[in-house]
Amino acid sequence: MAKAAKKAKLDQDGLTVLGLERLVQIALDEAALNPSFKKRLNAALAGIGGAAGVAKLIDSRLAMLEKARSRIRWQKERAFGNDLESISASIVKEFGAVDPGMALERLIRFVLGYEGIAERVNDSSGRIAGIYGQACEAAGRLTQAASAEQQAQIPMLITPALGGMDYHGFRTLLAVRIAAVLSPGVLKAWDETLAATMKIPVGTAFLPAFVYVRRAIADARGDLDTHVAIEEALPEALREPTVIAERLFAAGRHAEALIWVRKHRKSRIGFARRADILSGDLKPLPDKERLEAAILDGLKDRPASQALRWQAFEQRLDVEMLREYIAKAGDFEEFEALDKAFAFVERHSNPHAALRFYLAWPRLDLAARYVVARADAWEGEFYEFLLPAAKAFEEDHPAAATVLYRALLDRIIGRGLSQAYGYGADYLATLFTLAARPGGNDGLISHDAYVAALRKEHGRKYDFWEFVPPDIYRSQ
């Protein structure tokens, strides 16, 4: 049997096989159908004649984009997005191949126009925001390729846009990505300009864009002292002391880190900007207690760090904190500590929190015993947690699984949650199966008695019982 020919892929090698003439014809056909693609081809052709030709074409397209004020109706959003992608690609790939520095100037202009675009289009899918996020990432690559003279001009193009609040985040993201790759000399001069000319308005609830940029500059220069100074200069309500503490700890400056981690952080309104979400720059704050304990370890104050870990465990039944406590315990101390911890969990006032702890540790045997001993404590309202727990108990701890499935079913039928009656019938079928297993009802009322009580109290909820086959009413 003849061997099938190898299928060509849509990549550089595959397209090369097609040949120049066929590729040219395909490009012309697509250009006739796709205006955005046609503009991209025109930009590439203009680049053959040098930077001036492609600059003129790109500037014309940017000017048209900036002048437009009409609202983009949803029917035209796709084509509008295609046009924006074409502009960005023409700047980055066509112009960038000819003159990276001049291309970067246009890309900065493109990104700084995002707010005007956001007012004109709904962009509920986030596609257009994604185009601008990718443009910010590309700006960093163009910066690296730009000449030293061109890099020196970049800050003055961005700085005027950094005053005030950047609600969408793209001005900030653009500046941060560029700052990460600028030369040390340019960064130093840029930071001095920002520090001297930008002030935080009194009473502001949000950090201005230039603060994020100054932080990025400090990171790029490896200048932790400037990072600390920036934070110290902020109003107390805008500080992130645990972030500074984490940086100082990582640098081995433990005494300073301890001071910062113990500073009070005022609660304030928070929000996520689109650019932060798209770029992955949105990070949770460091765990204050865990960080403080690590800092105390760095200062060789083991009693204080262990006391802090135990306190955190008791307050939240924090599994990871207890693991750290055990890991730092001395020889033979860990067994005593575990006994003490499990005894504390056993006495805890919140049974759901205690069960979460046992499952996360994990100790399914202790969890199962705990569930059966408190059979009346479980609230089916917490189904997103109790259902996985019930499934985990099914194989080796059927009585504990029975307790939780009954709690889940009681909620559904007790509240008349008709949309969940199908699930309730499934739980009853599982209870029937569990009852037939050894130990399935140990310490509990029988399956028959349970179903009889259900039918007595909820027998008129005919919609539910229609889901239930008669043969699972009883265990025998």
Coordinates of C-alpha atoms in Angstrom, one line a residue:
M1 CA 0.0 0.0 0.0
A2 CA 1.4 3.4 -1.0
K3 CA 2.5 5.7 1.9
A4 CA 0.3 8.8 2.2
A5 CA 2.1 12.1 1.3
K6 CA 3.2 14.2 4.2
K7 CA 0.7 17.0 4.8
A8 CA 2.3 20.5 4.6
K9 CA 1.9 22.7 7.6
L10 CA 0.9 26.3 7.7
D11 CA 4.3 27.5 8.6
Q12 CA 7.4 29.0 6.9
D13 CA 8.5 25.7 5.4
G14 CA 5.0 24.8 4.2
L15 CA 4.4 28.2 2.6
T16 CA 7.9 28.1 0.9
V17 CA 6.8 25.0 -0.9
L18 CA 3.9 26.9 -2.5
G19 CA 6.2 29.1 -4.4
L20 CA 6.4 32.8 -4.9
E21 CA 3.8 33.2 -7.7
R22 CA 1.1 31.3 -5.9
L23 CA 1.7 33.2 -2.6
V24 CA 1.6 36.5 -4.4
Q25 CA -1.8 35.6 -6.0
I26 CA -3.2 34.4 -2.6
A27 CA -2.0 37.7 -1.0
L28 CA -3.7 39.8 -3.8
D29 CA -6.9 37.8 -3.5
E30 CA -7.0 38.3 0.2
A31 CA -6.2 42.0 -0.1
A32 CA -9.2 42.4 -2.4
L33 CA -11.5 40.9 0.3
N34 CA -9.8 42.1 3.5
P35 CA -9.2 45.9 3.8
S36 CA -7.1 45.4 7.0
F37 CA -4.8 43.0 5.2
K38 CA -4.6 45.3 2.2
K39 CA -3.4 48.1 4.5
R40 CA -0.8 45.8 6.1
L41 CA 0.5 44.9 2.6
N42 CA 0.7 48.6 1.7
A43 CA 2.7 49.3 4.9
A44 CA 5.1 46.5 4.0
L45 CA 5.5 47.9 0.4
A46 CA 6.1 51.4 1.8
G47 CA 8.8 50.0 4.0
I48 CA 10.8 48.9 0.9
G49 CA 11.4 52.6 0.2
G50 CA 12.7 53.3 3.6
A51 CA 11.5 54.8 6.9
A52 CA 10.0 57.9 5.5
G53 CA 7.5 56.1 3.3
V54 CA 6.1 53.8 5.9
A55 CA 6.1 56.6 8.5
K56 CA 3.9 58.7 6.3
L57 CA 1.5 55.8 5.8
I58 CA 1.3 54.9 9.5
D59 CA 1.0 58.5 10.6
S60 CA -2.0 58.9 8.2
R61 CA -3.7 55.9 9.7
L62 CA -3.1 57.0 13.3
A63 CA -4.4 60.5 12.5
M64 CA -7.6 59.1 11.1
L65 CA -8.0 56.9 14.2
E66 CA -7.4 59.9 16.5
K67 CA -9.9 62.1 14.8
A68 CA -12.7 59.6 14.7
R69 CA -15.4 60.2 17.3
S70 CA -18.4 58.1 16.1
R71 CA -19.6 55.1 18.2
I72 CA -18.7 51.7 16.8
R73 CA -21.9 49.6 16.5
W74 CA -21.6 46.0 17.5
Q75 CA -22.0 44.9 13.8
K76 CA -18.8 46.6 13.0
E77 CA -16.7 45.7 16.1
R78 CA -15.0 42.8 14.4
A79 CA -13.9 44.8 11.4
F80 CA -12.8 47.6 13.7
G81 CA -10.7 45.2 15.7
N82 CA -9.2 43.8 12.5
D83 CA -8.2 47.4 11.5
L84 CA -6.6 48.0 14.9
E85 CA -4.6 44.7 14.7
S86 CA -3.5 45.8 11.2
I87 CA -2.2 49.1 12.5
S88 CA -0.4 47.5 15.4
A89 CA 1.2 44.8 13.2
S90 CA 2.2 47.3 10.6
I91 CA 4.0 49.4 13.2
V92 CA 5.7 46.5 15.0
K93 CA 6.6 44.2 12.1
E94 CA 6.8 46.4 9.0
F95 CA 8.0 49.7 10.4
G96 CA 9.9 48.0 13.2
A97 CA 12.0 46.0 10.7
V98 CA 13.0 49.3 9.0
D99 CA 13.5 51.6 12.0
P100 CA 12.7 50.3 15.5
G101 CA 13.0 53.7 17.2
M102 CA 10.7 55.5 14.8
A103 CA 8.3 52.5 15.0
L104 CA 8.3 52.8 18.8
E105 CA 7.3 56.4 18.6
R106 CA 4.2 55.4 16.6
L107 CA 3.4 52.5 18.8
I108 CA 3.5 54.8 21.9
R109 CA 1.1 57.1 20.1
F110 CA -1.1 54.2 19.2
V111 CA -1.3 52.9 22.8
L112 CA -1.8 56.3 24.3
G113 CA -4.9 56.6 22.2
Y114 CA -6.6 53.7 23.9
E115 CA -8.9 55.8 26.1
G116 CA -10.5 57.4 23.1
I117 CA -11.0 54.0 21.6
A118 CA -12.6 52.6 24.8
E119 CA -15.2 55.4 24.6
R120 CA -16.2 54.4 21.1
V121 CA -16.6 50.6 21.4
N122 CA -18.2 48.3 23.9
D123 CA -15.4 45.5 23.7
S124 CA -17.3 43.2 26.1
S125 CA -15.2 40.3 24.7
G126 CA -11.9 42.1 25.6
R127 CA -10.5 41.5 22.2
I128 CA -9.6 45.2 21.5
A129 CA -8.1 45.6 25.0
G130 CA -6.0 42.5 24.2
I131 CA -4.7 44.2 21.0
Y132 CA -3.4 47.1 23.1
G133 CA -2.0 44.8 25.7
Q134 CA 0.0 43.0 23.0
A135 CA 1.2 46.4 21.7
C136 CA 2.6 47.2 25.1
E137 CA 4.5 44.0 25.2
A138 CA 5.8 44.7 21.7
A139 CA 7.0 48.2 22.8
G140 CA 9.5 46.5 25.1
R141 CA 10.9 44.6 22.2
L142 CA 11.2 47.6 20.0
T143 CA 12.9 49.6 22.8
Q144 CA 15.6 46.9 23.0
A145 CA 16.2 47.2 19.2
A146 CA 16.2 51.1 19.2
S147 CA 19.5 53.0 19.2
A148 CA 20.9 54.7 22.3
E149 CA 19.9 58.1 20.9
Q150 CA 16.4 57.0 20.2
Q151 CA 16.1 55.4 23.7
A152 CA 17.0 58.7 25.3
Q153 CA 14.0 60.4 23.6
I154 CA 11.4 57.8 24.8
P155 CA 10.7 59.1 28.3
M156 CA 9.7 62.6 27.1
L157 CA 7.1 60.9 24.8
I158 CA 5.5 59.0 27.7
T159 CA 5.9 61.3 30.7
P160 CA 3.1 63.7 29.8
A161 CA 0.6 60.8 29.8
L162 CA 1.6 59.7 33.4
G163 CA -0.1 62.4 35.4
G164 CA -3.2 61.4 37.2
M165 CA -5.1 58.1 37.4
D166 CA -4.8 55.6 34.6
Y167 CA -8.1 53.8 34.9
H168 CA -7.6 51.3 32.1
G169 CA -3.9 50.8 32.8
F170 CA -2.4 50.7 29.3
R171 CA -0.4 53.9 29.7
T172 CA 1.1 52.4 32.8
L173 CA 1.7 49.0 31.3
L174 CA 3.4 50.7 28.3
A175 CA 5.7 52.7 30.4
V176 CA 6.5 49.7 32.7
R177 CA 7.4 47.4 29.8
I178 CA 9.6 50.1 28.3
A179 CA 11.3 50.9 31.6
A180 CA 12.3 47.3 32.0
V181 CA 14.7 47.4 29.1
L182 CA 16.0 51.0 28.9
S183 CA 19.6 51.7 29.6
P184 CA 20.6 52.6 33.2
G185 CA 21.5 56.2 32.3
V186 CA 18.2 56.9 30.7
L187 CA 16.3 55.3 33.6
K188 CA 18.2 57.5 36.1
A189 CA 17.3 60.7 34.3
W190 CA 13.7 59.6 33.8
D191 CA 13.2 58.8 37.5
E192 CA 14.7 62.2 38.5
T193 CA 12.2 63.9 36.2
L194 CA 9.3 62.0 37.6
A195 CA 10.4 62.5 41.2
A196 CA 10.7 66.3 40.7
T197 CA 7.6 67.1 38.7
M198 CA 5.0 64.6 39.7
K199 CA 3.0 65.1 43.0
I200 CA 0.3 63.0 44.4
P201 CA -3.0 65.0 44.9
V202 CA -4.1 65.3 48.5
G203 CA -6.8 62.8 49.5
T204 CA -6.4 60.7 46.3
A205 CA -7.7 57.1 46.8
F206 CA -5.7 55.6 43.9
L207 CA -2.1 55.5 43.0
P208 CA -1.2 57.8 40.0
A209 CA 0.4 56.1 37.0
F210 CA 3.9 57.6 37.6
V211 CA 4.2 55.7 40.9
Y212 CA 4.0 52.4 39.2
V213 CA 6.5 53.6 36.6
R214 CA 9.0 54.8 39.3
R215 CA 8.7 51.4 40.9
A216 CA 9.4 49.7 37.6
I217 CA 12.5 51.9 37.1
A218 CA 13.8 51.1 40.5
D219 CA 13.3 47.4 39.7
A220 CA 15.1 47.7 36.4
R221 CA 18.0 49.5 38.1
G222 CA 18.1 47.0 41.0
D223 CA 17.7 49.9 43.4
L224 CA 15.9 48.7 46.5
D225 CA 16.7 51.9 48.4
T226 CA 14.8 54.0 45.9
H227 CA 11.9 51.5 46.0
V228 CA 11.7 52.0 49.8
A229 CA 12.0 55.8 49.4
I230 CA 9.1 55.8 46.9
E231 CA 7.0 54.0 49.4
E232 CA 7.9 56.2 52.3
A233 CA 7.0 59.3 50.3
L234 CA 3.4 57.9 49.6
P235 CA 0.5 58.9 51.8
E236 CA 0.0 56.2 54.5
A237 CA -3.3 55.2 52.9
L238 CA -1.6 54.3 49.7
R239 CA 1.3 52.3 51.0
E240 CA 1.9 48.6 50.6
P241 CA 4.2 47.8 53.5
T242 CA 4.1 44.0 53.1
V243 CA 5.4 44.4 49.5
I244 CA 8.4 46.4 50.7
A245 CA 8.9 44.0 53.6
E246 CA 9.0 41.1 51.1
R247 CA 11.6 42.8 49.0
L248 CA 13.8 43.7 52.0
F249 CA 13.5 40.1 53.3
A250 CA 14.5 38.7 49.9
A251 CA 17.6 41.0 50.0
G252 CA 18.5 39.7 53.4
R253 CA 17.7 43.0 55.2
H254 CA 15.7 41.4 57.9
A255 CA 15.7 44.1 60.5
E256 CA 14.3 46.6 58.1
A257 CA 11.8 44.0 56.7
L258 CA 10.5 43.4 60.2
I259 CA 9.7 47.1 60.7
W260 CA 7.9 47.3 57.4
V261 CA 5.9 44.1 57.8
R262 CA 4.6 45.4 61.1
K263 CA 3.4 48.7 59.7
H264 CA -0.4 49.0 59.5
R265 CA -1.9 48.8 56.0
K266 CA -5.0 50.9 55.8
S267 CA -7.9 49.3 54.1
R268 CA -9.0 51.1 50.9
I269 CA -11.0 50.6 47.7
G270 CA -9.4 48.3 45.3
F271 CA -10.0 47.6 41.6
A272 CA -8.5 45.6 38.8
R273 CA -7.5 47.5 35.6
R274 CA -7.9 45.7 32.3
A275 CA -4.2 46.1 31.5
D276 CA -3.2 44.4 34.8
I277 CA -5.5 41.4 34.1
L278 CA -4.3 41.0 30.5
S279 CA -0.6 41.3 31.4
G280 CA -0.7 39.0 34.4
D281 CA 0.8 41.8 36.6
L282 CA -2.1 41.6 39.1
K283 CA -0.7 39.8 42.0
P284 CA -2.0 39.1 45.5
L285 CA -0.4 40.9 48.4
P286 CA 2.1 38.8 50.4
D287 CA 0.7 36.8 53.4
K288 CA 1.6 39.2 56.2
E289 CA 1.8 36.7 59.0
R290 CA 3.7 34.1 57.0
L291 CA 6.1 36.7 55.8
E292 CA 6.6 38.1 59.4
A293 CA 7.3 34.5 60.6
A294 CA 9.9 34.0 57.9
I295 CA 11.6 37.3 58.8
L296 CA 11.7 36.4 62.4
D297 CA 13.4 33.1 61.4
G298 CA 15.9 35.2 59.4
L299 CA 16.6 37.2 62.6
K300 CA 17.1 33.8 64.5
D301 CA 14.1 34.5 66.7
R302 CA 12.6 31.0 66.5
P303 CA 10.3 31.3 69.6
A304 CA 8.6 34.4 68.2
S305 CA 8.2 33.0 64.7
Q306 CA 6.7 29.8 66.0
A307 CA 4.3 31.6 68.3
L308 CA 3.1 33.6 65.3
R309 CA 2.6 30.5 63.2
W310 CA 0.6 28.8 66.0
Q311 CA -1.5 31.9 66.5
A312 CA -2.3 32.0 62.8
F313 CA -3.2 28.3 62.9
E314 CA -5.6 28.8 65.8
Q315 CA -7.2 31.9 64.3
R316 CA -8.0 30.4 60.9
L317 CA -7.2 26.7 61.2
D318 CA -4.5 27.5 58.6
V319 CA -3.2 24.2 57.3
E320 CA -0.1 25.6 55.7
M321 CA 0.9 27.6 58.8
L322 CA 0.6 24.4 60.8
R323 CA 2.8 22.6 58.3
E324 CA 5.4 25.3 58.6
Y325 CA 5.1 25.2 62.4
I326 CA 5.7 21.4 62.3
A327 CA 8.6 21.8 59.9
K328 CA 10.3 24.2 62.2
A329 CA 9.7 22.2 65.3
G330 CA 12.6 20.5 67.0
D331 CA 13.2 16.7 67.2
F332 CA 10.2 14.8 68.7
E333 CA 8.3 18.1 69.2
E334 CA 6.3 17.6 66.0
F335 CA 4.3 14.6 67.4
E336 CA 3.3 16.6 70.5
A337 CA 2.5 19.6 68.3
L338 CA 0.3 17.5 66.0
D339 CA -1.6 16.0 69.0
K340 CA -2.2 19.5 70.3
A341 CA -3.3 20.8 66.9
F342 CA -5.8 18.0 66.3
A343 CA -7.2 18.4 69.8
F344 CA -7.7 22.1 69.1
V345 CA -9.5 21.3 65.9
E346 CA -11.7 18.8 67.6
R347 CA -12.9 21.5 70.0
H348 CA -13.3 24.2 67.4
S349 CA -16.6 26.0 67.4
N350 CA -17.1 25.9 63.6
P351 CA -17.6 22.3 62.5
H352 CA -17.3 23.2 58.8
A353 CA -14.0 24.9 59.3
A354 CA -12.7 21.9 61.3
L355 CA -13.8 19.5 58.5
R356 CA -12.1 21.6 55.9
F357 CA -8.9 21.3 58.0
Y358 CA -9.1 17.5 58.3
L359 CA -9.7 17.1 54.6
A360 CA -6.9 19.5 53.7
W361 CA -4.3 18.0 56.0
P362 CA -5.4 15.3 55.0
R363 CA -6.8 12.9 57.7
L364 CA -9.9 11.3 56.2
D365 CA -10.2 8.9 59.1
L366 CA -10.4 11.8 61.6
A367 CA -12.6 13.7 59.3
A368 CA -15.1 10.8 58.9
R369 CA -15.2 10.2 62.7
Y370 CA -15.8 14.0 63.2
V371 CA -18.6 14.0 60.6
V372 CA -20.5 11.1 62.2
A373 CA -20.1 12.4 65.7
R374 CA -21.7 15.7 64.7
A375 CA -24.3 14.3 62.3
D376 CA -26.8 17.1 62.9
A377 CA -24.2 19.9 62.4
W378 CA -23.9 19.9 58.7
E379 CA -25.6 22.5 56.5
G380 CA -26.3 21.5 52.9
E381 CA -26.0 25.2 52.0
F382 CA -22.3 24.5 51.7
Y383 CA -22.7 21.9 48.9
E384 CA -19.7 23.1 47.0
F385 CA -17.6 21.9 49.9
L386 CA -19.7 19.1 51.3
L387 CA -20.3 17.3 48.0
P388 CA -16.6 16.6 47.2
A389 CA -16.2 15.6 50.9
A390 CA -19.0 13.1 50.6
K391 CA -17.5 11.6 47.4
A392 CA -14.1 11.3 49.2
F393 CA -15.7 9.4 52.0
E394 CA -17.7 6.9 49.9
E395 CA -15.1 4.2 49.4
D396 CA -13.7 3.8 53.0
H397 CA -16.0 5.7 55.2
P398 CA -19.6 5.1 54.1
A399 CA -21.3 6.3 57.3
A400 CA -19.6 9.8 57.0
A401 CA -20.7 9.9 53.3
T402 CA -24.2 9.0 54.3
V403 CA -24.3 11.9 56.8
L404 CA -23.2 14.5 54.2
Y405 CA -25.5 13.2 51.4
R406 CA -28.4 13.4 53.8
A407 CA -27.5 17.0 54.6
L408 CA -27.4 17.8 51.0
L409 CA -30.7 16.1 50.2
D410 CA -32.4 17.7 53.3
R411 CA -31.5 21.2 52.0
I412 CA -32.9 20.5 48.5
I413 CA -36.2 18.9 49.6
G414 CA -36.5 21.1 52.7
R415 CA -36.3 24.3 50.7
G416 CA -38.2 23.0 47.8
L417 CA -35.4 23.7 45.3
S418 CA -37.2 22.2 42.4
Q419 CA -34.4 23.0 39.9
A420 CA -32.1 20.7 42.0
Y421 CA -34.6 17.8 42.5
G422 CA -32.7 15.7 40.0
Y423 CA -29.6 16.0 42.1
G424 CA -31.5 15.2 45.2
A425 CA -32.8 12.0 43.6
D426 CA -29.2 11.1 42.7
Y427 CA -28.2 11.6 46.4
L428 CA -31.1 9.4 47.5
A429 CA -29.9 6.7 45.1
T430 CA -26.4 6.9 46.5
L431 CA -27.7 6.7 50.1
F432 CA -29.6 3.5 49.0
T433 CA -26.3 2.0 47.8
L434 CA -24.3 3.1 50.9
A435 CA -27.0 1.6 53.2
A436 CA -26.4 -1.8 51.6
R437 CA -22.7 -1.7 52.5
P438 CA -21.2 -2.8 55.8
G439 CA -21.0 0.2 58.2
G440 CA -23.1 2.4 55.9
N441 CA -25.4 3.4 58.7
D442 CA -23.2 2.9 61.7
G443 CA -24.2 5.3 64.5
L444 CA -27.1 6.6 62.4
I445 CA -30.8 5.9 61.9
S446 CA -31.4 3.3 59.2
H447 CA -32.0 4.2 55.6
D448 CA -35.6 3.0 55.8
A449 CA -36.3 5.3 58.8
Y450 CA -34.6 8.2 57.1
V451 CA -36.7 7.8 53.9
A452 CA -39.9 7.3 56.0
A453 CA -39.2 10.6 57.8
L454 CA -38.7 12.3 54.5
R455 CA -41.9 11.0 53.0
K456 CA -43.8 11.9 56.1
E457 CA -42.6 15.5 56.1
H458 CA -42.3 16.1 52.4
G459 CA -44.6 13.6 50.8
R460 CA -46.6 16.2 49.0
K461 CA -43.6 17.4 47.1
Y462 CA -44.7 15.2 44.2
D463 CA -42.3 16.9 41.7
F464 CA -39.4 15.5 43.8
W465 CA -40.7 12.0 44.2
E466 CA -41.4 11.7 40.5
F467 CA -37.6 11.7 40.1
V468 CA -37.1 8.8 42.5
P469 CA -37.5 5.2 41.4
P470 CA -39.7 3.3 43.9
D471 CA -37.0 0.6 44.3
I472 CA -34.7 3.0 46.2
Y473 CA -37.2 4.0 48.8
R474 CA -36.1 1.2 51.0
S475 CA -32.8 -0.6 51.7
Q476 CA -34.5 -4.0 51.5

